[in-house]
mmCIF file of C-alpha atoms in Angstrom:
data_model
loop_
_atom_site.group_PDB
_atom_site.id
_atom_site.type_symbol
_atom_site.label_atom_id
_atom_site.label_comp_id
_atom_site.label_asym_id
_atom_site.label_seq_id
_atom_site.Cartn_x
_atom_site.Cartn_y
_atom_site.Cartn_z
ATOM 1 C CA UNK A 1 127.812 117.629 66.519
ATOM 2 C CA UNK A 2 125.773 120.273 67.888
ATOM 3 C CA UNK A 3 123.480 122.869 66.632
ATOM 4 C CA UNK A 4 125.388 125.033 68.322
ATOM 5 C CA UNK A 5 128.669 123.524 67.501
ATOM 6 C CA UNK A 6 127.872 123.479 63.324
ATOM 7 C CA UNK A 7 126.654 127.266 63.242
ATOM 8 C CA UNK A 8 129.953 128.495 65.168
ATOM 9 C CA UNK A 9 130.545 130.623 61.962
ATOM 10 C CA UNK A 10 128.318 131.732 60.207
ATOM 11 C CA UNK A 11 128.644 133.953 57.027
ATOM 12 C CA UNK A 12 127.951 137.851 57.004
ATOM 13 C CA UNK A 13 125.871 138.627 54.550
ATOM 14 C CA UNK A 14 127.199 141.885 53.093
ATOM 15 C CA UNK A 15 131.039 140.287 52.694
ATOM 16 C CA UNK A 16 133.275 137.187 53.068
ATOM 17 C CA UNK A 17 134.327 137.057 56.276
ATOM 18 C CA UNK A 18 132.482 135.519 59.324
ATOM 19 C CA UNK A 19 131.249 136.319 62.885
ATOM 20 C CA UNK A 20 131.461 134.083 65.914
ATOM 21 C CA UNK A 21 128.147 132.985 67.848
ATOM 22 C CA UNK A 22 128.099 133.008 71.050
ATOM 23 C CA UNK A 23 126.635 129.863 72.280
ATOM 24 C CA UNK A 24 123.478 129.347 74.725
ATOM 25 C CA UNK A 25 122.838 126.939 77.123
ATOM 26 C CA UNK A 26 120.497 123.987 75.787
ATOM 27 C CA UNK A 27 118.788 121.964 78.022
ATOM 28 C CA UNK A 28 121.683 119.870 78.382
ATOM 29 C CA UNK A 29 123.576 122.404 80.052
ATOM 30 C CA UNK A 30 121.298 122.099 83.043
ATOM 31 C CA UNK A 31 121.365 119.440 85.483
ATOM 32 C CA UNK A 32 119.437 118.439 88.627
ATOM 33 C CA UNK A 33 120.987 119.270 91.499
ATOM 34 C CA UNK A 34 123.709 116.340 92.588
ATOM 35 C CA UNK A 35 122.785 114.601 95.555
ATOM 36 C CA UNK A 36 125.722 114.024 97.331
ATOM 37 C CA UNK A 37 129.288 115.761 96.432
ATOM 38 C CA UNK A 38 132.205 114.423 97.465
ATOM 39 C CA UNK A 39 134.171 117.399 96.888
ATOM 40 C CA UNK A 40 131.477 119.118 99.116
ATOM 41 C CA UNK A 41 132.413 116.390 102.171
ATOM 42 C CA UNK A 42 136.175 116.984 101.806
ATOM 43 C CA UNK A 43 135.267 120.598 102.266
ATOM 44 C CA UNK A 44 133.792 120.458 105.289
ATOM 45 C CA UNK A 45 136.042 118.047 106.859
ATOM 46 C CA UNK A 46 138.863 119.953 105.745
ATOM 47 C CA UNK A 47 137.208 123.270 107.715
ATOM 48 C CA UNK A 48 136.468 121.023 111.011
ATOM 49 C CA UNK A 49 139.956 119.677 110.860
ATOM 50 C CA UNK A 50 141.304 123.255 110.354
ATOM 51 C CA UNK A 51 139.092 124.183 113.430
ATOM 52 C CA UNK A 52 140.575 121.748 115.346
ATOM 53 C CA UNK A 53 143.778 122.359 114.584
ATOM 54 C CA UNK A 54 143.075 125.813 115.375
ATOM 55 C CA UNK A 55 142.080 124.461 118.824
ATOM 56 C CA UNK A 56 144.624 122.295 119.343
ATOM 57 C CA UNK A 57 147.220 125.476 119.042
ATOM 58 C CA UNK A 58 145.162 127.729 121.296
ATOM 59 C CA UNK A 59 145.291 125.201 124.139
ATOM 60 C CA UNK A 60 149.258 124.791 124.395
ATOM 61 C CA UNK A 61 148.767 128.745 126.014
ATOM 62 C CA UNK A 62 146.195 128.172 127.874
ATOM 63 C CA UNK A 63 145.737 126.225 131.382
ATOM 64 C CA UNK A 64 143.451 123.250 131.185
ATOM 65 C CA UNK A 65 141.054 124.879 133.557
ATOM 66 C CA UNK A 66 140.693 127.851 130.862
ATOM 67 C CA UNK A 67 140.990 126.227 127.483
ATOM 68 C CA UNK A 68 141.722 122.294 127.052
ATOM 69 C CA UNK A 69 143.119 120.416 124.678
ATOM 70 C CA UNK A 70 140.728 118.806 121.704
ATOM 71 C CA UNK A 71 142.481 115.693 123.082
ATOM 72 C CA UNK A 72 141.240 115.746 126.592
ATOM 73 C CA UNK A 73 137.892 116.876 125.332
ATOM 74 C CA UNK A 74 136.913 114.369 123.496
ATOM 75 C CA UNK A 75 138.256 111.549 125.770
ATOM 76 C CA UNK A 76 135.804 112.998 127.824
ATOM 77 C CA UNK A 77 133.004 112.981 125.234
ATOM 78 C CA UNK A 78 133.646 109.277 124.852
ATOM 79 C CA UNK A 79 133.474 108.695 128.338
ATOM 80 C CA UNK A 80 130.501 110.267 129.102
ATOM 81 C CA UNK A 81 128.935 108.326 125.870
ATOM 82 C CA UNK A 82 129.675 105.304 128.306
ATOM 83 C CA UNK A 83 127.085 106.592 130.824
ATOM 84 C CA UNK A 84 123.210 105.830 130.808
ATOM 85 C CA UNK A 85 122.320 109.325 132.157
ATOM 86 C CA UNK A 86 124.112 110.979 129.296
ATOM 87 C CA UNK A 87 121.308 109.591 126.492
ATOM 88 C CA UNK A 88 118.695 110.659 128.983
ATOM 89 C CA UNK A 89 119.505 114.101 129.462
ATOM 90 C CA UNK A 90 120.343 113.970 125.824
ATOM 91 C CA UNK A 91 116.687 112.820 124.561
ATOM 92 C CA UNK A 92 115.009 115.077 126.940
ATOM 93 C CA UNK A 93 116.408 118.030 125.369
ATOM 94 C CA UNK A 94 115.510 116.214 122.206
ATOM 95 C CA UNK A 95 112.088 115.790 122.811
ATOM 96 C CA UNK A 96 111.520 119.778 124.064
ATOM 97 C CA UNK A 97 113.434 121.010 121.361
ATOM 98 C CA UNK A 98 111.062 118.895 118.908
ATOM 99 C CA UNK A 99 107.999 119.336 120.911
ATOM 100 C CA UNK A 100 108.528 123.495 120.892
ATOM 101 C CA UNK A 101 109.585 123.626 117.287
ATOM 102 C CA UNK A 102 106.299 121.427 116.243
ATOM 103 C CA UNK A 103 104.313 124.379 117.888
ATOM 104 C CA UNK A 104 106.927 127.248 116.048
ATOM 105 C CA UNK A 105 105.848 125.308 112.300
ATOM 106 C CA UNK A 106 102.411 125.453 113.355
ATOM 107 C CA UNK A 107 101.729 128.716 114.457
ATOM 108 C CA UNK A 108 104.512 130.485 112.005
ATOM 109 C CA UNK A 109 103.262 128.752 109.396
ATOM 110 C CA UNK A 110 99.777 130.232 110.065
ATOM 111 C CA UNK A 111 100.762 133.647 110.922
ATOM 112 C CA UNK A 112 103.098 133.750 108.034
ATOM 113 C CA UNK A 113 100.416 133.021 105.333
ATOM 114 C CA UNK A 114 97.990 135.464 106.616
ATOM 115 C CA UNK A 115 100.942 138.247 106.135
ATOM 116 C CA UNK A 116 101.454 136.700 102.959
ATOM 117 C CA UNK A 117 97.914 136.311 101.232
ATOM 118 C CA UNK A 118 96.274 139.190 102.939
ATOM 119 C CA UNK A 119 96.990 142.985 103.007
ATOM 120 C CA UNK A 120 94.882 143.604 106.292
ATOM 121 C CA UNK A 121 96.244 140.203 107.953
ATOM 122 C CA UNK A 122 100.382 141.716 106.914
ATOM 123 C CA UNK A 123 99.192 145.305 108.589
ATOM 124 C CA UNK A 124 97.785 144.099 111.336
ATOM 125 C CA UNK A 125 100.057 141.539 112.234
ATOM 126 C CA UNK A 126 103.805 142.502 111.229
ATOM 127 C CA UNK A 127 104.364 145.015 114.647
ATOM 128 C CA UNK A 128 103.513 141.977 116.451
ATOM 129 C CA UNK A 129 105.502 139.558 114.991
ATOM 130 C CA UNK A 130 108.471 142.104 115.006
ATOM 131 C CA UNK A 131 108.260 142.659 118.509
ATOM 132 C CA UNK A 132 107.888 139.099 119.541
ATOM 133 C CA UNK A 133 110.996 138.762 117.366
ATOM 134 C CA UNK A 134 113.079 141.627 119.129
ATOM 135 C CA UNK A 135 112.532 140.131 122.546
ATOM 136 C CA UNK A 136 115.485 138.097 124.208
ATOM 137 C CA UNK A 137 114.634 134.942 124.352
ATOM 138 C CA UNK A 138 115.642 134.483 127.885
ATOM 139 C CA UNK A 139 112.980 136.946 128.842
ATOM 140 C CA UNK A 140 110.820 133.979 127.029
ATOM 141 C CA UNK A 141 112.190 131.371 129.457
ATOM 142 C CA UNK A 142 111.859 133.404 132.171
ATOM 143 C CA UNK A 143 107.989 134.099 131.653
ATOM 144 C CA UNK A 144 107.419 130.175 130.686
ATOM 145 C CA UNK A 145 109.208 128.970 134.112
ATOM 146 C CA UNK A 146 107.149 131.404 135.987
ATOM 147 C CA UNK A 147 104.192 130.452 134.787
ATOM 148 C CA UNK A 148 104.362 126.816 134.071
ATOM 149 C CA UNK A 149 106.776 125.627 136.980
ATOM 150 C CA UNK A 150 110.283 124.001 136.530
ATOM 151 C CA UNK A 151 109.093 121.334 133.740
ATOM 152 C CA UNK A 152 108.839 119.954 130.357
ATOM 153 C CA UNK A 153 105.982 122.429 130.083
ATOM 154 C CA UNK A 154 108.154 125.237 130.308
ATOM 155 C CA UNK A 155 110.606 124.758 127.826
ATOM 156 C CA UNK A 156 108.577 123.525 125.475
ATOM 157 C CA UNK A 157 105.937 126.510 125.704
ATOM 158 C CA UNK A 158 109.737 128.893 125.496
ATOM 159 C CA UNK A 159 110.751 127.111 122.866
ATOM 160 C CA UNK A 160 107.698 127.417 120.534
ATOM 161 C CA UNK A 161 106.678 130.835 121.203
ATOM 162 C CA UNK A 162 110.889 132.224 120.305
ATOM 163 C CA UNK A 163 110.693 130.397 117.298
ATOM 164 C CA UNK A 164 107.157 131.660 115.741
ATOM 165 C CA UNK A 165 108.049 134.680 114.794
ATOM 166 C CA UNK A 166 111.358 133.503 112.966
ATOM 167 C CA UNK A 167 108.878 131.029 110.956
ATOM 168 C CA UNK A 168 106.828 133.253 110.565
ATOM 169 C CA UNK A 169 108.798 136.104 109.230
ATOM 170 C CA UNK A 170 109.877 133.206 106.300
ATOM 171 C CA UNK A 171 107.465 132.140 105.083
ATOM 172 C CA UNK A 172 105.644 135.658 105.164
ATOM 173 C CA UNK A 173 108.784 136.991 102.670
ATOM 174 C CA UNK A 174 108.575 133.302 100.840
ATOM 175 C CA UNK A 175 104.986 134.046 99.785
ATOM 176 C CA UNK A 176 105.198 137.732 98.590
ATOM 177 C CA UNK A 177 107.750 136.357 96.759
ATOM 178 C CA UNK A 178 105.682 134.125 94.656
ATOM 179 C CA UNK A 179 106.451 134.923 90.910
ATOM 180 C CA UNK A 180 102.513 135.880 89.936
ATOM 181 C CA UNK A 181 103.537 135.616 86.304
ATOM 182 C CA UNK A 182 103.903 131.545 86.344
ATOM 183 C CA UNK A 183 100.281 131.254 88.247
ATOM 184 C CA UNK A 184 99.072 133.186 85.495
ATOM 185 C CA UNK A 185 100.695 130.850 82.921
ATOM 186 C CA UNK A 186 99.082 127.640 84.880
ATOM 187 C CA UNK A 187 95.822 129.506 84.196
ATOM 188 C CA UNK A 188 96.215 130.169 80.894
ATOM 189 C CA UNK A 189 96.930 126.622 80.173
ATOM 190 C CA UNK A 190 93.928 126.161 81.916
ATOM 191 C CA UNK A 191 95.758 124.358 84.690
ATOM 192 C CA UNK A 192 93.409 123.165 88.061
ATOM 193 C CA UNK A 193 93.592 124.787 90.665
ATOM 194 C CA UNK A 194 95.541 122.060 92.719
ATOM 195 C CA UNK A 195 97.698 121.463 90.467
ATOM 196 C CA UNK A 196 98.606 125.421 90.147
ATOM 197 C CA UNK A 197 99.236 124.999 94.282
ATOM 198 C CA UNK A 198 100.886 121.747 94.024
ATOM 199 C CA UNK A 199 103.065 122.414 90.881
ATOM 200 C CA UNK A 200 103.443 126.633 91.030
ATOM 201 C CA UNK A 201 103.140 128.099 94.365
ATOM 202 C CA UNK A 202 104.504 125.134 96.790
ATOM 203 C CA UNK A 203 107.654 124.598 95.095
ATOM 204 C CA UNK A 204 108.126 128.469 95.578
ATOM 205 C CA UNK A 205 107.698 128.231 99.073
ATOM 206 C CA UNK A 206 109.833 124.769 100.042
ATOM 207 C CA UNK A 207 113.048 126.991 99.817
ATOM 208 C CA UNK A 208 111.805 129.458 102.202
ATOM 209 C CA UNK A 209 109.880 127.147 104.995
ATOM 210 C CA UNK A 210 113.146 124.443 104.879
ATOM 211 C CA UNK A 211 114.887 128.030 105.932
ATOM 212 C CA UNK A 212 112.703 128.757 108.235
ATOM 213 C CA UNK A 213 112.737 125.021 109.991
ATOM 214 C CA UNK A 214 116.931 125.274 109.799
ATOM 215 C CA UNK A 215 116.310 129.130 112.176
ATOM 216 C CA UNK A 216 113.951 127.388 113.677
ATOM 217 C CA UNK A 217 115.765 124.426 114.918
ATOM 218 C CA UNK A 218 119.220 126.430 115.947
ATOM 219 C CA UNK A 219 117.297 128.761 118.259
ATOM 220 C CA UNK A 220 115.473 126.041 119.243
ATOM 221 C CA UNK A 221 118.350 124.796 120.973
ATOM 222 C CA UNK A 222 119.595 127.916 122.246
ATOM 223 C CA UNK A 223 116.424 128.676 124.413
ATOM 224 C CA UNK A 224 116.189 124.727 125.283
ATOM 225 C CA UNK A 225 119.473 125.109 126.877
ATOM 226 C CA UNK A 226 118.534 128.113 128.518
ATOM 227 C CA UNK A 227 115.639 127.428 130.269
ATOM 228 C CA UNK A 228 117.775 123.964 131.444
ATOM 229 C CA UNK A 229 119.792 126.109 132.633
ATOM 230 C CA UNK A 230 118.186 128.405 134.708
ATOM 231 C CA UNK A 231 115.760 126.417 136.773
ATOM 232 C CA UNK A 232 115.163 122.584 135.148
ATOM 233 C CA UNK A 233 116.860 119.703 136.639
ATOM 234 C CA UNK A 234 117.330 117.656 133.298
ATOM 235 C CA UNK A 235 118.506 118.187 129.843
ATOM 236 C CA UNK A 236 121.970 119.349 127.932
ATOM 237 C CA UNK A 237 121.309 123.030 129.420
ATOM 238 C CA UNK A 238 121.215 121.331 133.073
ATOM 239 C CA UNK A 239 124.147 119.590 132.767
ATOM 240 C CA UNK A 240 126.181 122.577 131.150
ATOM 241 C CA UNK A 241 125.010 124.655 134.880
ATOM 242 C CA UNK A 242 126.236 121.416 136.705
ATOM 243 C CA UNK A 243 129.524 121.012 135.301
ATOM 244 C CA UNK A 244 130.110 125.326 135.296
ATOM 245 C CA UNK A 245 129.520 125.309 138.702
ATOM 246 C CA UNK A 246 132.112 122.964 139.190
ATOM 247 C CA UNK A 247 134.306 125.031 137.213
ATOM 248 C CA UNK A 248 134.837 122.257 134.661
ATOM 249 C CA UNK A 249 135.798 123.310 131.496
ATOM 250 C CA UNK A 250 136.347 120.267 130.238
ATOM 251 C CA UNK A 251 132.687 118.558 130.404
ATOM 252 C CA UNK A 252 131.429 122.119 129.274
ATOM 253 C CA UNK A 253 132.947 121.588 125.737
ATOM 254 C CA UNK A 254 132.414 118.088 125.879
ATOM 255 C CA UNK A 255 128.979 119.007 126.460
ATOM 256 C CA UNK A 256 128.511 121.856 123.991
ATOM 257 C CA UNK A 257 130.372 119.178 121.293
ATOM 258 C CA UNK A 258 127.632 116.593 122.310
ATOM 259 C CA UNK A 259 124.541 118.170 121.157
ATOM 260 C CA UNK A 260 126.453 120.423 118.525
ATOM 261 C CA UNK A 261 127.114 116.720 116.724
ATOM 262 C CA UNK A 262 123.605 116.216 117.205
ATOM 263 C CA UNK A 263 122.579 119.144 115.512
ATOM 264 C CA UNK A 264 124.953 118.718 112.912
ATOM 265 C CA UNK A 265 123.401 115.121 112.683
ATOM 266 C CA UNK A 266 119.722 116.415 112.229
ATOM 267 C CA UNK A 267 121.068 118.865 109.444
ATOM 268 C CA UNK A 268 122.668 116.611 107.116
ATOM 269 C CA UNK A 269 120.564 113.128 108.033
ATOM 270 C CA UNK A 270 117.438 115.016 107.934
ATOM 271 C CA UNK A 271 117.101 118.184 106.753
ATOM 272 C CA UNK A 272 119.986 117.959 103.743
ATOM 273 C CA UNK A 273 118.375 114.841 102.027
ATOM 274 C CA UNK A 274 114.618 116.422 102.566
ATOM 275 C CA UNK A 275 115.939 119.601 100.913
ATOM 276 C CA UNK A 276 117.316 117.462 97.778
ATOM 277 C CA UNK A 277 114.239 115.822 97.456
ATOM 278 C CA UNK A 278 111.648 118.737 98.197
ATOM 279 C CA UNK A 279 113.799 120.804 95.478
ATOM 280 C CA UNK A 280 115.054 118.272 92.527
ATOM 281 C CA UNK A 281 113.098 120.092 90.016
ATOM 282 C CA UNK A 282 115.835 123.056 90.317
ATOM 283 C CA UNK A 283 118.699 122.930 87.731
ATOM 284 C CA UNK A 284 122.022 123.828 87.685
ATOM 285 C CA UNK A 285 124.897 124.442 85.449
ATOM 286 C CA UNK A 286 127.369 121.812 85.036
ATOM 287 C CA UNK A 287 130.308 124.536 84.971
#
């Protein structure tokens, strides 16, 4: 039996009767973080089923040429699976989208710790990281095709520059968040100063930066498909033009569904396992 359990009543010192304790959490009461929940899977499929569904419905009013069925869809999907040139325009929308968002980790990364660690560095630079985050991003594309040319170039130079200023912004609020009073504990117990960064201030800013990477990587996309679309002649965002102007609504969504799977792929094969690990020292309540 418990501490807390065996002290449930205890007796009131100026007469007989009692007064209930309320009981704390112990340290048993908190648990890492589970890495995979099954109820969490059921969940989800249970929303993209209910999606579907939703779909399915929608498209018994609608003409095939406005909305199709999930059915014909993803026949389509499978077919085009079939085909070579589908993994190649695939992986070079890949490859920008990783290419720009290595630049975007970089440079927000930088930005955003200067705005963090320095008074001067947050005045001088927030306007410009505001503005650069207020502009469309298709005015991005735009700019990059004219001065690059129609190639990889392009997109990737789009890609990076839209996505600095969402990285940056992140990590700039993830390190005035900081809670000063543990780094003052680590020096008290006369903790290195390594091990203050490693143990302290890092783990503060994982939750932050893998937030940053996850706004990162959607807009990533967005702008990859894009630039594709107005003036490259490969990629997802190419393809998407292609099939429009053939007023094929059909490989449009099979399309969009095509690199939306491989999104949802790089979330939780990637990013979902990296977050478990990067953050296991966080508890949570069983109940």
């Amino acid at each position: 039996m418990s501490t807390v359990e065996s002290n449930r009543d205890v007796p009131l010192a100026g007469g007989p009767g009692t007064v209930p304790v309320v009981p704390v959490a112990s340290e048993t009461d908190l648990v890492p973080t589970p890495r995979r929940s099954w109820r969490g899977v059921w969940l989800r499929a249970l929303s993209l089923i209910s999606l579907v569904a939703v779909w399915f419905i929608a498209s018994l009013f609608f003409d095939e040429s406005v909305l199709p069925g999930p059915i014909r869809v993803f026949g389509t999907l499978v077919s085009n699976l079939g085909d070579s040139e589908t993994y190649f325009h695939l992986w070079t929308t890949v490859y920008r989208v990783v290419a720009g968002m290595l630049i975007a980790v970089v440079l927000g990364l930088v930005i955003g710790l200067v705005m963090g660690l320095s008074k001067f560095g947050e005045e001088f630079l927030d306007s410009w990281v505001l503005v650069a985050f207020t502009v469309p991003s298709v005015v991005y594309g735009i700019l990059a095709i004219l001065w690059f040319g129609l190639n990889d170039a392009a997109a990737i130079v789009a890609i990076g520059v839209t996505a600095v200023p969402a990285v940056a912004i992140n990590m700039w609020q993830g390190v005035k968040a900081i809670d000063l009073s543990l780094v003052r504990m680590g020096q008290a117990f006369h903790f290195s100063r390594s091990a203050i960064l490693r143990k302290l201030v890092v783990p503060q800013v994982i939750p932050y930066l893998l937030a940053a990477l996850r706004y990162a990587l959607g807009l990533s996309w967005k702008i990859a498909t894009v630039v594709e679309l107005i003036g490259l002649s490969s990629g997802v965002g190419y393809q998407l033009s292609y099939w429009f102007g053939l007023f094929n609504m059909t490989q449009v969504l099979a399309w969009t569904i095509l690199f939306t799977i491989v999104l949802l792929l790089i979330e939780f094969v990637i990013l979902k396992p990296t977050e478990y690990w990067l953050t296991r020292w966080r508890p949570s309540m069983q109940n």
